[in-house]
């Protein structure tokens, strides 16, 4: 059974949760004959030192239906890369580590930069982009998924459920987005999704008018979910954002290239938790403040490409509209927490709303100040057009790193 949104924009699958992981994996083993599956894991070296990733690797070691695991490793020197090779060696599947800070990949990155085709600043978007390039070069998968490495409640059934719609040869879904309830340790989590994205999408519709794009985004129960799967050919044309707007940017790119009937969302877990970020760092930047700014800019850029007139005056109206909508939703979550027996800190919730309100104004100002900004990393189809052998060279560099000693 499937649960359809009343607006009919995308299909939502939730009853997979009633099946055991073992049952779903039996199906995936059969699907893998026609649609082999690979997983991308973007990781900071520091995550190897936390228990969450060790648990993830132990779970993935049992996923015999995966054909390949591609690990993007950031902020690692040579000794740390060698440790990563040992850390992931317990994976029985074919697996490759992209040593993003190693000399081979840095040399390739420098060449792409000279061509104006390289990602900008280091970060998750850049890491994911190179991993998708390797996955395309490897040609070992028809379906590719991605999830983060800080999930403390991980079990491989999450990935199995995420893959199911795109791996099933009888289905024609091109993109599958995960979702789950953000409740852990007796409280409601997911502040950016709950207190920024939800009321912001409503406010954008009020200020700039209804649109199919905003309706589409509003259909996702958790648009900031970092778990998604897609058919491999989707990666060729995607322009991946290089900042915290990655998830919204991915949904926007899929909306541009595919019919909404080819997109679905899947409930992949009853419980989910991961590493939490502070509202902001000590200097007032970073944390959820930076994340909120990037997400708002990602939405504004997409609306601008659709011909929506964005002005300084409209940003001020948007800020006021958002603030009222966000305070209203805080009250709703207070009621939900009380009915569910969960803890609720109204002061902390409203402090987050105030931070996000400022992020909206800051993002609007940054958008206006840099109208020629290029926030997206070029698609691999464009890069291959300019540098035809780039994927072969990327694959060769990664393979050389796997075999190098000392």
Coordinates of C-alpha atoms in Angstrom, one line a residue:
X1 CA 0.0 0.0 0.0
X2 CA 1.1 3.6 -0.5
X3 CA -0.1 6.8 0.9
X4 CA -0.6 9.6 -1.7
X5 CA -0.5 13.3 -0.8
X6 CA -3.9 14.9 -1.4
X7 CA -2.2 17.3 -3.9
X8 CA -1.0 14.3 -5.9
X9 CA 2.5 15.8 -6.4
X10 CA 4.6 12.9 -5.2
X11 CA 4.0 9.3 -4.0
X12 CA 4.8 8.5 -0.4
X13 CA 5.6 4.9 0.6
X14 CA 5.3 4.2 4.3
X15 CA 4.1 0.6 4.6
X16 CA 7.6 -0.8 3.8
X17 CA 8.2 -0.3 7.5
X18 CA 5.8 -3.2 8.2
X19 CA 8.1 -5.6 6.4
X20 CA 11.2 -7.0 8.0
X21 CA 14.6 -5.9 6.8
X22 CA 15.4 -9.6 5.9
X23 CA 12.3 -9.7 3.6
X24 CA 13.2 -6.5 1.8
X25 CA 16.8 -7.6 1.4
X26 CA 15.5 -10.9 -0.2
X27 CA 13.9 -8.7 -2.9
X28 CA 16.9 -6.5 -3.3
X29 CA 19.1 -9.5 -4.0
X30 CA 16.8 -10.4 -6.9
X31 CA 16.7 -6.7 -8.1
X32 CA 20.5 -6.5 -8.0
X33 CA 20.7 -8.9 -11.0
X34 CA 19.2 -6.2 -13.2
X35 CA 19.8 -3.1 -11.2
X36 CA 23.0 -3.4 -9.2
X37 CA 23.3 -0.9 -6.3
X38 CA 26.1 1.3 -5.0
X39 CA 26.3 3.5 -1.9
X40 CA 28.2 6.8 -1.5
X41 CA 29.4 7.8 2.0
X42 CA 30.8 11.3 2.3
X43 CA 32.9 11.4 5.5
X44 CA 35.2 13.6 7.5
X45 CA 38.2 11.8 8.9
X46 CA 37.0 12.8 12.4
X47 CA 33.9 10.7 11.9
X48 CA 36.1 7.6 11.9
X49 CA 36.8 8.3 15.6
X50 CA 33.1 8.3 16.6
X51 CA 31.0 5.2 17.3
X52 CA 28.3 6.1 14.7
X53 CA 30.4 5.3 11.7
X54 CA 31.8 2.1 13.2
X55 CA 28.2 0.9 13.6
X56 CA 27.3 1.9 10.1
X57 CA 30.2 -0.1 8.7
X58 CA 29.2 -3.2 10.7
X59 CA 25.7 -3.0 9.4
X60 CA 26.8 -2.4 5.8
X61 CA 29.1 -5.4 6.0
X62 CA 25.9 -7.6 6.0
X63 CA 24.4 -5.9 3.0
X64 CA 25.4 -8.5 0.4
X65 CA 23.2 -6.9 -2.2
X66 CA 25.4 -3.9 -2.5
X67 CA 27.9 -4.1 -5.4
X68 CA 30.1 -1.2 -4.3
X69 CA 30.6 1.4 -1.6
X70 CA 32.3 4.7 -2.5
X71 CA 33.7 6.6 0.5
X72 CA 34.7 10.2 0.1
X73 CA 37.3 11.1 2.8
X74 CA 37.9 14.7 3.7
X75 CA 40.4 16.4 6.0
X76 CA 42.8 13.5 6.1
X77 CA 46.6 13.4 5.8
X78 CA 48.5 10.3 4.6
X79 CA 48.6 8.6 7.9
X80 CA 44.9 9.2 8.4
X81 CA 44.1 7.9 4.9
X82 CA 46.1 4.7 5.7
X83 CA 44.0 4.4 8.9
X84 CA 40.8 4.8 6.9
X85 CA 41.9 2.0 4.6
X86 CA 42.3 -0.3 7.6
X87 CA 39.0 1.0 9.1
X88 CA 36.9 0.2 6.1
X89 CA 38.8 -3.0 5.2
X90 CA 36.2 -5.1 7.1
X91 CA 33.7 -4.3 4.4
X92 CA 33.4 -7.5 2.2
X93 CA 32.0 -5.5 -0.8
X94 CA 34.2 -3.9 -3.3
X95 CA 34.9 -0.4 -1.8
X96 CA 37.0 2.5 -2.8
X97 CA 38.1 5.5 -0.7
X98 CA 38.5 8.9 -2.4
X99 CA 41.4 10.6 -0.6
X100 CA 40.2 14.1 -1.4
X101 CA 43.3 15.7 0.2
X102 CA 45.8 13.4 -1.5
X103 CA 48.2 14.5 -4.2
X104 CA 46.5 12.7 -7.0
X105 CA 43.0 14.0 -6.5
X106 CA 44.4 17.5 -5.7
X107 CA 46.2 17.5 -9.0
X108 CA 43.1 16.6 -10.9
X109 CA 41.1 19.2 -9.0
X110 CA 43.7 21.9 -9.8
X111 CA 43.4 21.1 -13.5
X112 CA 39.6 21.4 -13.3
X113 CA 40.0 24.7 -11.5
X114 CA 42.1 26.1 -14.3
X115 CA 39.2 25.2 -16.7
X116 CA 36.7 26.9 -14.4
X117 CA 35.0 23.5 -13.7
X118 CA 36.2 22.6 -10.2
X119 CA 34.0 22.8 -7.1
X120 CA 34.5 25.8 -4.9
X121 CA 35.4 25.6 -1.2
X122 CA 35.8 22.2 0.4
X123 CA 32.7 20.7 2.0
X124 CA 30.1 18.1 1.7
X125 CA 29.0 19.2 -1.8
X126 CA 32.5 18.9 -3.2
X127 CA 33.0 15.6 -1.5
X128 CA 29.7 14.2 -2.9
X129 CA 30.5 15.6 -6.4
X130 CA 33.7 13.7 -6.7
X131 CA 32.1 10.5 -5.3
X132 CA 29.4 10.7 -7.9
X133 CA 32.0 11.1 -10.6
X134 CA 33.8 8.0 -9.4
X135 CA 30.5 6.1 -9.2
X136 CA 29.8 7.0 -12.9
X137 CA 33.4 6.1 -13.9
X138 CA 33.1 2.7 -12.1
X139 CA 30.0 1.7 -14.1
X140 CA 29.2 -0.9 -11.5
X141 CA 25.7 0.3 -10.5
X142 CA 22.4 1.1 -12.0
X143 CA 21.2 2.6 -8.8
X144 CA 23.2 4.8 -6.4
X145 CA 22.3 6.0 -2.9
X146 CA 23.9 8.4 -0.5
X147 CA 23.6 8.9 3.3
X148 CA 25.6 10.6 6.0
X149 CA 28.1 9.0 8.4
X150 CA 26.9 10.4 11.7
X151 CA 23.6 8.4 12.1
X152 CA 23.7 7.1 15.6
X153 CA 20.5 5.0 15.1
X154 CA 21.6 3.3 11.9
X155 CA 20.5 -0.1 10.7
X156 CA 20.9 -1.3 7.1
X157 CA 17.1 -1.6 6.7
X158 CA 17.1 2.2 6.3
X159 CA 19.2 1.8 3.1
X160 CA 17.2 -1.2 1.9
X161 CA 14.0 0.7 2.1
X162 CA 15.5 3.8 0.5
X163 CA 16.8 1.7 -2.5
X164 CA 13.6 -0.3 -3.0
X165 CA 11.6 2.1 -5.3
X166 CA 14.5 2.8 -7.7
X167 CA 16.0 -0.7 -7.6
X168 CA 12.8 -2.6 -8.4
X169 CA 12.8 -3.2 -12.2
X170 CA 9.0 -3.2 -12.3
X171 CA 9.0 0.5 -11.1
X172 CA 9.9 3.6 -13.1
X173 CA 11.0 5.9 -10.2
X174 CA 14.1 7.8 -10.9
X175 CA 14.6 9.4 -7.4
X176 CA 13.8 8.2 -3.9
X177 CA 14.0 10.5 -0.9
X178 CA 14.0 9.2 2.7
X179 CA 12.0 10.5 5.6
X180 CA 11.5 9.7 9.2
X181 CA 10.3 11.2 12.5
X182 CA 12.9 13.4 14.2
X183 CA 12.2 12.4 17.7
X184 CA 15.0 11.2 20.0
X185 CA 15.9 11.3 23.7
X186 CA 12.5 12.5 24.7
X187 CA 12.3 15.6 22.5
X188 CA 11.5 16.7 19.0
X189 CA 14.7 17.4 16.9
X190 CA 15.1 18.7 13.3
X191 CA 15.0 22.4 14.0
X192 CA 16.0 23.5 10.6
X193 CA 13.4 21.4 8.9
X194 CA 10.6 22.2 11.4
X195 CA 11.3 25.8 12.2
X196 CA 12.9 27.2 9.0
X197 CA 12.0 25.2 5.9
X198 CA 8.4 24.3 6.7
X199 CA 7.2 27.9 7.6
X200 CA 9.5 29.4 5.0
X201 CA 7.9 27.4 2.1
X202 CA 4.5 28.5 3.3
X203 CA 5.7 32.1 3.5
X204 CA 7.2 32.0 0.0
X205 CA 3.9 30.9 -1.3
X206 CA 2.1 33.8 0.5
X207 CA 4.6 36.4 -0.6
X208 CA 5.5 35.4 -4.2
X209 CA 2.4 33.3 -5.1
X210 CA 1.6 29.7 -5.6
X211 CA 3.8 27.6 -7.8
X212 CA 4.2 24.0 -8.8
X213 CA 7.8 24.1 -7.6
X214 CA 6.9 25.3 -4.1
X215 CA 4.0 22.8 -3.9
X216 CA 6.5 20.1 -4.9
X217 CA 8.9 21.0 -2.2
X218 CA 6.1 21.2 0.4
X219 CA 5.1 17.6 -0.5
X220 CA 8.2 16.2 1.1
X221 CA 7.8 15.3 4.7
X222 CA 11.4 16.0 5.5
X223 CA 13.1 17.8 2.6
X224 CA 16.4 18.1 4.5
X225 CA 16.8 14.4 4.9
X226 CA 20.3 13.5 3.8
X227 CA 19.3 10.0 2.6
X228 CA 18.3 9.6 -1.1
X229 CA 18.7 7.1 -3.9
X230 CA 18.5 7.5 -7.7
X231 CA 19.1 5.8 -11.0
X232 CA 22.7 6.2 -12.0
X233 CA 22.0 8.1 -15.2
X234 CA 20.4 10.9 -13.1
X235 CA 23.8 11.9 -11.8
X236 CA 25.1 12.9 -15.3
X237 CA 23.0 16.1 -15.5
X238 CA 22.8 17.1 -11.8
X239 CA 24.3 20.4 -10.7
X240 CA 25.2 19.8 -7.1
X241 CA 25.2 22.8 -4.7
X242 CA 28.5 23.1 -2.9
X243 CA 27.1 24.3 0.4
X244 CA 24.5 23.4 3.0
X245 CA 21.8 23.8 0.3
X246 CA 22.7 20.4 -1.0
X247 CA 19.5 18.6 -0.1
X248 CA 17.2 21.4 -1.3
X249 CA 19.4 21.9 -4.4
X250 CA 19.2 18.2 -5.3
X251 CA 15.4 18.2 -5.0
X252 CA 15.3 21.3 -7.2
X253 CA 17.5 19.7 -9.9
X254 CA 15.3 16.6 -9.9
X255 CA 12.3 18.8 -10.3
X256 CA 13.9 20.4 -13.3
X257 CA 14.8 17.2 -15.1
X258 CA 12.1 14.7 -14.2
X259 CA 8.3 14.3 -13.9
X260 CA 7.0 14.3 -10.4
X261 CA 5.5 10.9 -11.0
X262 CA 9.1 9.6 -11.2
X263 CA 9.9 10.9 -7.7
X264 CA 8.9 9.3 -4.5
X265 CA 9.6 9.5 -0.7
X266 CA 10.0 6.5 1.6
X267 CA 9.7 6.2 5.3
X268 CA 13.0 4.5 6.1
X269 CA 13.0 4.5 9.9
X270 CA 10.8 4.8 13.0
X271 CA 13.6 6.4 15.0
X272 CA 16.5 8.5 13.7
X273 CA 19.2 10.5 15.4
X274 CA 22.6 12.0 14.4
X275 CA 25.2 14.5 15.5
X276 CA 23.5 17.8 16.3
X277 CA 24.9 21.2 15.4
X278 CA 24.8 24.3 17.6
X279 CA 22.7 27.3 16.6
X280 CA 25.9 29.1 15.8
X281 CA 29.6 29.0 16.6
X282 CA 31.2 31.3 19.2
X283 CA 31.8 34.0 16.6
X284 CA 28.1 34.0 15.6
X285 CA 28.7 32.2 12.3
X286 CA 28.6 28.5 11.2
X287 CA 26.2 26.0 12.8
X288 CA 22.5 26.2 12.0
X289 CA 22.9 29.9 11.2
X290 CA 25.2 29.1 8.2
X291 CA 23.0 26.2 7.2
X292 CA 19.9 28.3 7.3
X293 CA 21.5 31.1 5.2
X294 CA 22.6 28.6 2.5
X295 CA 19.2 26.9 2.4
X296 CA 17.4 30.2 1.9
X297 CA 19.8 31.3 -0.8
X298 CA 19.3 28.0 -2.6
X299 CA 15.5 28.6 -2.6
X300 CA 15.9 32.2 -3.7
X301 CA 18.2 31.3 -6.6
X302 CA 15.7 28.6 -7.8
X303 CA 12.8 31.0 -7.7
X304 CA 14.8 33.6 -9.6
X305 CA 15.5 31.2 -12.4
X306 CA 11.7 30.7 -12.6
X307 CA 11.2 34.4 -13.2
X308 CA 10.0 35.3 -9.7
X309 CA 10.8 39.0 -9.1
X310 CA 12.9 39.2 -5.9
X311 CA 13.5 42.6 -4.4
X312 CA 14.8 44.0 -1.2
X313 CA 11.3 45.1 -0.2
X314 CA 10.0 41.6 -0.8
X315 CA 12.7 40.1 1.4
X316 CA 11.5 42.3 4.3
X317 CA 7.9 41.2 3.7
X318 CA 9.1 37.6 3.5
X319 CA 11.0 38.0 6.8
X320 CA 7.9 39.3 8.6
X321 CA 5.6 36.7 7.1
X322 CA 8.0 33.9 8.0
X323 CA 8.4 35.2 11.6
X324 CA 4.7 35.0 12.2
X325 CA 4.3 31.6 10.5
X326 CA 7.2 30.2 12.4
X327 CA 5.9 31.4 15.8
X328 CA 2.6 29.8 15.0
X329 CA 4.3 26.5 14.2
X330 CA 6.2 26.6 17.5
X331 CA 2.9 26.7 19.3
X332 CA 1.8 23.6 17.3
X333 CA 4.9 21.7 18.2
X334 CA 4.4 22.7 21.9
X335 CA 1.0 21.1 21.7
X336 CA 2.4 18.0 20.0
X337 CA 5.1 17.6 22.5
X338 CA 2.7 17.9 25.4
X339 CA 0.3 15.3 23.9
X340 CA 3.2 12.9 23.1
X341 CA 4.9 13.3 26.5
X342 CA 8.0 14.9 25.0
X343 CA 10.1 17.6 26.5
X344 CA 9.8 21.1 24.9
X345 CA 11.9 24.2 25.5
X346 CA 9.9 27.1 24.1
X347 CA 12.6 29.7 24.7
X348 CA 15.1 27.6 22.7
X349 CA 12.6 27.1 19.9
X350 CA 11.8 30.8 19.6
X351 CA 15.5 31.6 19.8
X352 CA 16.0 29.4 16.8
X353 CA 13.2 31.2 15.0
X354 CA 14.9 34.5 15.6
X355 CA 18.1 33.2 14.3
X356 CA 16.5 31.9 11.1
X357 CA 14.6 35.2 10.7
X358 CA 18.0 37.0 10.6
X359 CA 19.3 34.3 8.2
X360 CA 16.5 35.1 5.8
X361 CA 17.5 38.8 5.7
X362 CA 21.2 37.9 5.4
X363 CA 20.5 35.5 2.6
X364 CA 18.4 38.0 0.8
X365 CA 21.2 40.6 1.1
X366 CA 23.8 38.1 -0.1
X367 CA 21.6 37.1 -3.0
X368 CA 21.1 40.8 -4.1
X369 CA 24.8 41.6 -3.7
X370 CA 26.0 38.7 -5.8
X371 CA 23.6 38.3 -8.7
X372 CA 26.3 36.6 -10.8
X373 CA 27.2 34.0 -8.2
X374 CA 27.6 30.5 -9.5
X375 CA 26.5 28.3 -6.6
X376 CA 26.3 25.0 -8.4
X377 CA 29.2 22.7 -9.2
X378 CA 29.0 21.9 -13.0
X379 CA 27.3 18.7 -14.0
X380 CA 29.5 15.8 -15.0
X381 CA 28.0 15.9 -18.5
X382 CA 29.4 19.4 -18.9
X383 CA 32.8 18.5 -17.4
X384 CA 33.1 15.5 -19.7
X385 CA 32.4 17.7 -22.6
X386 CA 35.3 19.9 -21.7
X387 CA 37.6 17.2 -20.5
X388 CA 36.6 14.0 -22.2
X389 CA 38.8 11.6 -20.2
X390 CA 38.2 13.2 -16.8
X391 CA 36.2 10.2 -15.4
X392 CA 38.9 7.7 -16.5
X393 CA 41.6 9.8 -14.9
X394 CA 39.5 10.1 -11.7
X395 CA 39.1 6.4 -11.6
X396 CA 42.8 5.8 -12.2
X397 CA 43.8 8.2 -9.5
X398 CA 41.5 6.5 -7.0
X399 CA 42.7 3.1 -7.9
X400 CA 46.4 4.2 -7.6
X401 CA 45.6 5.5 -4.1
X402 CA 44.1 2.2 -3.1
X403 CA 47.2 0.3 -4.1
X404 CA 49.8 2.7 -2.9
X405 CA 51.8 1.8 0.2
X406 CA 53.2 4.1 2.9

